Short mmCIF file of C-alpha atoms and ligand atoms in Angstrom, two decimals:
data_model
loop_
_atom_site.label_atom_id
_atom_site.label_comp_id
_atom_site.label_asym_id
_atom_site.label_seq_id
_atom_site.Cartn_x
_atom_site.Cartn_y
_atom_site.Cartn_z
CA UNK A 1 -0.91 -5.90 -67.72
CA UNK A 2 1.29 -5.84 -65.23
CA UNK A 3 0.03 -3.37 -62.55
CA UNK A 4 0.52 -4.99 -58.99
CA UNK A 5 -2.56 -6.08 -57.12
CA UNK A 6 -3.59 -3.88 -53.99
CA UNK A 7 -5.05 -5.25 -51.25
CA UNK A 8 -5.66 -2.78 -48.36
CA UNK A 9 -6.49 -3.71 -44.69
CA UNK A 10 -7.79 -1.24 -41.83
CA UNK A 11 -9.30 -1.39 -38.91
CA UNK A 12 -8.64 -0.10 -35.34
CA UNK A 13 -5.31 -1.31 -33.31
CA UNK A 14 -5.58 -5.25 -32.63
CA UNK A 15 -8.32 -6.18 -34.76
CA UNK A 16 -5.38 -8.80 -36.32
CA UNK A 17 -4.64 -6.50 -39.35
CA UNK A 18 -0.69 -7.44 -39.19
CA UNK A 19 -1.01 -11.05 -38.61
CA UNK A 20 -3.47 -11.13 -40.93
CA UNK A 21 -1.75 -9.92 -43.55
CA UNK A 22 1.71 -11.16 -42.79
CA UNK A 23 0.16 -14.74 -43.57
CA UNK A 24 -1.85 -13.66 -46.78
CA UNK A 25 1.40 -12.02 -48.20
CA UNK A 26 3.41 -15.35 -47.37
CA UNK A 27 0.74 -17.36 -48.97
CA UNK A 28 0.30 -14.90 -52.49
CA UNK A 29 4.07 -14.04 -52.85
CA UNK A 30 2.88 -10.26 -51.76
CA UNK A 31 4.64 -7.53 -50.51
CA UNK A 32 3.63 -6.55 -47.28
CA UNK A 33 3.55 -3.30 -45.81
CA UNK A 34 2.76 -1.85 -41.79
CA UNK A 35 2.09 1.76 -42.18
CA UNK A 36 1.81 1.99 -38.89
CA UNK A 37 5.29 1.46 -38.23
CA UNK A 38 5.91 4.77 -40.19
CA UNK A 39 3.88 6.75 -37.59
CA UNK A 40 5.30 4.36 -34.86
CA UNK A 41 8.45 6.00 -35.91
CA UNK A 42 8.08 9.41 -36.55
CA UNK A 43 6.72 8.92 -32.69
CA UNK A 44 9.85 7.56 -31.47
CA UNK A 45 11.83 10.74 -32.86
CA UNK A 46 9.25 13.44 -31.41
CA UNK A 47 10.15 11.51 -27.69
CA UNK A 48 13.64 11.56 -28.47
CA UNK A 49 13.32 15.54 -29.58
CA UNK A 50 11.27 16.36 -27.15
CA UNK A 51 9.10 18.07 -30.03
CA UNK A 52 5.73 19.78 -29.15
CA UNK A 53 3.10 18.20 -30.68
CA UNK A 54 1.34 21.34 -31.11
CA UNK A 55 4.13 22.68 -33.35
CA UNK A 56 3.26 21.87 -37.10
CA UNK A 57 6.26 24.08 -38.34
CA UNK A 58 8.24 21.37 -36.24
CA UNK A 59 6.50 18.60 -37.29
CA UNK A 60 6.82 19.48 -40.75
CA UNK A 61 10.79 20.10 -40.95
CA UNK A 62 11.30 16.63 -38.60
CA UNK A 63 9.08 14.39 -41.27
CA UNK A 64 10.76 16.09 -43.88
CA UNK A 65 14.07 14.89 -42.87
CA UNK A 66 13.30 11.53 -41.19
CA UNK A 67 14.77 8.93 -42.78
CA UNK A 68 12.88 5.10 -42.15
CA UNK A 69 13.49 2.24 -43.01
CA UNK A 70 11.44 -0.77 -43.48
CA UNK A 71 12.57 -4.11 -44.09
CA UNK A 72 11.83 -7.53 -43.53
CA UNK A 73 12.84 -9.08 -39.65
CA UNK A 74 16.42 -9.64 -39.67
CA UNK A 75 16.43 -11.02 -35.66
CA UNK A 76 14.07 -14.09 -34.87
CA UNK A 77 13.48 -12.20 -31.64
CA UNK A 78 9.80 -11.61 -32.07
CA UNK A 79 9.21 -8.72 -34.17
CA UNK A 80 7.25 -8.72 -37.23
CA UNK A 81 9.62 -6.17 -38.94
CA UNK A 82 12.58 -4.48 -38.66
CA UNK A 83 11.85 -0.41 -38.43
CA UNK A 84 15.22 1.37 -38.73
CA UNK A 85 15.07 5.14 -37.70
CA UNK A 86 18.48 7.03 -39.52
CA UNK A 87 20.15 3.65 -39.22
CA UNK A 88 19.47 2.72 -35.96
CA UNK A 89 17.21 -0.50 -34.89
CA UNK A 90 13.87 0.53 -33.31
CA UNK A 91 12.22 -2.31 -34.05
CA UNK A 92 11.44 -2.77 -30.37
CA UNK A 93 11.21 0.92 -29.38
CA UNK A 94 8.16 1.68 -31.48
CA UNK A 95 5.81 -0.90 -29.79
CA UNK A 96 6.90 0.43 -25.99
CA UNK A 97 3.18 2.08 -24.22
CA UNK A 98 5.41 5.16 -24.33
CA UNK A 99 4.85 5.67 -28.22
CA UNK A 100 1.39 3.87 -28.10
CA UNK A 101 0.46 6.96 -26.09
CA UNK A 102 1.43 9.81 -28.73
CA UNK A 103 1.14 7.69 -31.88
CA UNK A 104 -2.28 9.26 -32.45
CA UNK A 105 -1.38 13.00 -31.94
CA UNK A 106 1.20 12.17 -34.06
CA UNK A 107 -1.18 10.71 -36.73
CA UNK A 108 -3.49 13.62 -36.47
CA UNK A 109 -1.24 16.08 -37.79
CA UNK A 110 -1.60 17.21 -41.11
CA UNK A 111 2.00 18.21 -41.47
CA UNK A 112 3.50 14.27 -40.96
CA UNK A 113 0.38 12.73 -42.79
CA UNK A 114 1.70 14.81 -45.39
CA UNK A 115 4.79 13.94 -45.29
CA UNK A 116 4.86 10.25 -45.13
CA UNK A 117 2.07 9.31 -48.16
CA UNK A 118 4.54 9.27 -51.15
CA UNK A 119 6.34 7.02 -48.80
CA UNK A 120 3.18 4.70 -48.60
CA UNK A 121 2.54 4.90 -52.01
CA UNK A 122 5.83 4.04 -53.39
CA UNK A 123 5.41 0.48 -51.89
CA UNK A 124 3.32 -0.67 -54.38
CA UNK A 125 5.32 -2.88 -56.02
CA UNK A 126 5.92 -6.48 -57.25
CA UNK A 127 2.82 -8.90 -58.11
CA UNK A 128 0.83 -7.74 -55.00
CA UNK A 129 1.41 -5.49 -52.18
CA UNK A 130 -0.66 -5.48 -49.35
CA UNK A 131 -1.06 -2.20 -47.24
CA UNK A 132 -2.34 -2.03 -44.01
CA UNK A 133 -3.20 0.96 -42.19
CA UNK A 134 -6.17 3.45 -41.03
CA UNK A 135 -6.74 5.55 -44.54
CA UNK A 136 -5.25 3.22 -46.91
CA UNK A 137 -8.56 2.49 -48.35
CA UNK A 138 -9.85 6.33 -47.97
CA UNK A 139 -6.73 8.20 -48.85
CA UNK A 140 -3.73 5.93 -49.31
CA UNK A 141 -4.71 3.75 -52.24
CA UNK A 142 -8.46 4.61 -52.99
CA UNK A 143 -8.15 2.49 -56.19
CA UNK A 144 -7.09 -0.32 -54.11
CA UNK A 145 -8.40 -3.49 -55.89
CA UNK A 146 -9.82 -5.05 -52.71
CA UNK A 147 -10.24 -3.48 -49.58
CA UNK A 148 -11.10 -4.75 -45.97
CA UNK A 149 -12.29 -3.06 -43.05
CA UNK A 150 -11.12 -5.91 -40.27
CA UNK A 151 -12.65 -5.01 -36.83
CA UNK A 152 -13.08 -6.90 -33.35
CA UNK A 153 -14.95 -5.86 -30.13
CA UNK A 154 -12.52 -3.96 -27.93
CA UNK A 155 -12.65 -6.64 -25.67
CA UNK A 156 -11.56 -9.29 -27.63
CA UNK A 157 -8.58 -6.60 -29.06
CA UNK A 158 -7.30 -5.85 -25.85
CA UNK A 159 -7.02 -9.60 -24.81
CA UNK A 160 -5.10 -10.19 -28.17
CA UNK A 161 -2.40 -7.71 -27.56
CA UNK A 162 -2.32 -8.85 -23.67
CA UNK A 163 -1.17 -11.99 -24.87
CA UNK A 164 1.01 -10.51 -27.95
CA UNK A 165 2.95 -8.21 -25.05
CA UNK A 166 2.92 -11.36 -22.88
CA UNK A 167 1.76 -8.80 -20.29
CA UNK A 168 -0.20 -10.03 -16.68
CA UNK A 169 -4.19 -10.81 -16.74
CA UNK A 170 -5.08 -7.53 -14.37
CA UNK A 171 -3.74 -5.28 -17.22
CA UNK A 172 -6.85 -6.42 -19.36
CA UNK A 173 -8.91 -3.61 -18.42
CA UNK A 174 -6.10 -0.91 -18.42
CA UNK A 175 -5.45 -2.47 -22.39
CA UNK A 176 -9.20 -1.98 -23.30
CA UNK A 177 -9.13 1.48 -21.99
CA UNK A 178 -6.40 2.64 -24.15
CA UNK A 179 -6.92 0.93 -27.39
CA UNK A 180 -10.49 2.65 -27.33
CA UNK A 181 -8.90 5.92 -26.39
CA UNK A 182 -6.48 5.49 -29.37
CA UNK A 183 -9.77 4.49 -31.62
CA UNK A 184 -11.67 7.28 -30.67
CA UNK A 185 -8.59 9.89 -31.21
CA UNK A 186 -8.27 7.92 -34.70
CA UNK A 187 -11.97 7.66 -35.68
CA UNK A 188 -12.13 11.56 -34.72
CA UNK A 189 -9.23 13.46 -36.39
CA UNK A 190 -10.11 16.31 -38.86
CA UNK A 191 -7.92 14.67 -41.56
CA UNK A 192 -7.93 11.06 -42.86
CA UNK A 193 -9.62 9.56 -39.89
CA UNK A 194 -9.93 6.03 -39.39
CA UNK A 195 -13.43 4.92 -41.62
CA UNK A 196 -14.45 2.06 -43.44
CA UNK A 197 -14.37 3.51 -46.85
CA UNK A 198 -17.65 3.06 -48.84
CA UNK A 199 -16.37 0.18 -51.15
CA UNK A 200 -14.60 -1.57 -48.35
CA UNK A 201 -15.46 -5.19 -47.23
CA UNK A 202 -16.35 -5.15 -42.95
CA UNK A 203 -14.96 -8.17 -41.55
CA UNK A 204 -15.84 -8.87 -37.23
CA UNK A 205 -13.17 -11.45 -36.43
CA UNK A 206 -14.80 -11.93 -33.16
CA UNK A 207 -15.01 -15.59 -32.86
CA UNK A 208 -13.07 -16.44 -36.43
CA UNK A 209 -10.25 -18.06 -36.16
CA UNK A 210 -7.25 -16.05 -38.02
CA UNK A 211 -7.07 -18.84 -41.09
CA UNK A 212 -11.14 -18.23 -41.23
CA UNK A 213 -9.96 -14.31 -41.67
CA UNK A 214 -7.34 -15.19 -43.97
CA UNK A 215 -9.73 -17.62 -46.11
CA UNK A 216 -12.58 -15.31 -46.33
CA UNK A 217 -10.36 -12.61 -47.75
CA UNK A 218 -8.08 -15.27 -50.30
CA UNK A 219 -12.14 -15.76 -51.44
CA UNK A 220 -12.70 -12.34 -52.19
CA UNK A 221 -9.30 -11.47 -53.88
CA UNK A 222 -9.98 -14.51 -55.87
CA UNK A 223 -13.76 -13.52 -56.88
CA UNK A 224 -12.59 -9.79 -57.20
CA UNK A 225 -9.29 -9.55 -58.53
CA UNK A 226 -8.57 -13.26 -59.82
CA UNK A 227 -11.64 -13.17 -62.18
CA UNK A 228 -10.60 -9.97 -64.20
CA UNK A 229 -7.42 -10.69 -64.49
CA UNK A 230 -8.05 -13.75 -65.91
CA UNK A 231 -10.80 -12.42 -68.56
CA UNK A 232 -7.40 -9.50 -69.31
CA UNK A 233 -5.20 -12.40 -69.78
CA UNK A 234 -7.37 -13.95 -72.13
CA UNK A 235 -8.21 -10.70 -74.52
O1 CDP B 1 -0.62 -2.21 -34.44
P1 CDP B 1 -1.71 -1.27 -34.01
O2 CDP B 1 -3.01 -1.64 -34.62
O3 CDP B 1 -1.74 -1.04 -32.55
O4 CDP B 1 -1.39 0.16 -34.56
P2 CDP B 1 -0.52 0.56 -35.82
O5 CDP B 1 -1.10 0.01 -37.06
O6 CDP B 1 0.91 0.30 -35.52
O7 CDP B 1 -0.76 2.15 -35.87
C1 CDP B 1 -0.37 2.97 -34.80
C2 CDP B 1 -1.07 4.31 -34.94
O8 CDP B 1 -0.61 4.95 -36.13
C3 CDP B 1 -2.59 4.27 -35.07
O9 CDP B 1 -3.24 4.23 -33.82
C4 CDP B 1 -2.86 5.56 -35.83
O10 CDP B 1 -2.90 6.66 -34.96
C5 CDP B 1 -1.65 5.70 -36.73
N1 CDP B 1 -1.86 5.24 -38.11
C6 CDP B 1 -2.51 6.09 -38.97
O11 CDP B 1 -2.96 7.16 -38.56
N2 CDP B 1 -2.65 5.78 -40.28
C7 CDP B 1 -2.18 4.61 -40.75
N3 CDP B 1 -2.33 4.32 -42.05
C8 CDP B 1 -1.54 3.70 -39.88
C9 CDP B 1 -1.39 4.04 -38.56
#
């Protein structure tokens, strides 16, 4: 059988889901994939449009035209990815506070949630692709073979992206305040809102080291998926 291995990762913004799974997909030969780049995106457009939020007709026609790409960083210049919007680099312009600030309006609408799952779902691909996300588990990939719910306190998340954005120790408590505002928007939006999905794994990376993260979940992709493959290849 050839069907790839899915691995999906959620959890609220800076609980280590990219790292995480940038490292895990090195080490298995997987695919990797940042959903939240797509919505990261379709942000950067609505600025750039000056689209109303409000407007769902709007939304609609703008995610049925976008056209993103995800690939692979071609720049050593500290991005994880490179996110090209209609051919143009915005690799950097998606992380700015700017879009962190309507990235979760622009999540909750129905009309670009719509819109960009066939995207997300077309990823699958190779040996093993590993999705990571806020539904992927829920709505994404439900038959995901493993699935991880990767949390922190939003203490320890804000101090991680402080020193991913390099940005001055007084901004700490500004940081905590708006990656639980962004939580709370995601945790309460009518559709797909960020849950750990019934069959999904919890994992508190307060106080693990990343390679503990990365270990615990090698352990149980080996005991869930490794195991049945094996007894497949062997019928
Ligand atoms: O990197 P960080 O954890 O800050 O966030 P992200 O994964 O880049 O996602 C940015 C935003 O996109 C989230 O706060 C959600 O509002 C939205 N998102 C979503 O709704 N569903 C996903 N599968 C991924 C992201």
């Amino acid at each position: 059988m050839n069907r790839p291995i899915v691995l999906a990762i959620d959890g609220p913004a800076g609980a280590g889901k990219s790292t995480v799974a940038e490292l895990l997909a090195n080490e298995l030969g997987y695919f990797y994939f940042d959903t939240g780049a797509l919505y990261r995106a379709v942000s950067v457009r609505c600025l750039e449009e000056g689209v109303d939020l409000s407007d769902e007709t709007r939304l609609g026609q703008l995610v049925g035209e976008i056209d993103i790409q995800v690939r692979p960083a071609s720049v050593e210049d500290g991005r994880q990815i490179d996110v090209l919007l209609h051919g143009r680099d915005i690799s950097h312009a998606i992380r700015t506070p700017e879009v962190d600030a309507v990235v979760s309006r622009v999540a909750a609408s129905p009309a670009v949630r719509a819109g960009l799952i066939d995207l997300q779902r077309r990823q699958v691909q190779g040996v093993g692709t590993i999705l990571a996300g806020r539904d992927i588990g829920t709505v994404v990939c439900p038959d995901a073979d493993l699935k991880i719910y990767l949390t922190a306190s939003p203490a320890e998340r804000a101090h991680r992206r402080l020193v991913q954005v390099g940005g001055a120790p007084d901004r700490l408590g500004e940081m905590e305040a708006a990656i639980v505002e962004r939580d709370r928007k995601d945790a309460s939006r009518a559709i797909a809102p960020m849950v750990k999905a019934d069959d999904a794994v919890e994992i508190d990376s307060d106080g693990k080291s990343i390679e503990q993260v990365v270990r615990l979940i090698r352990e149980l992709l080996t005991e869930r998926v490794a195991t049945p493959r094996a007894a497949e290849a062997g019928r």
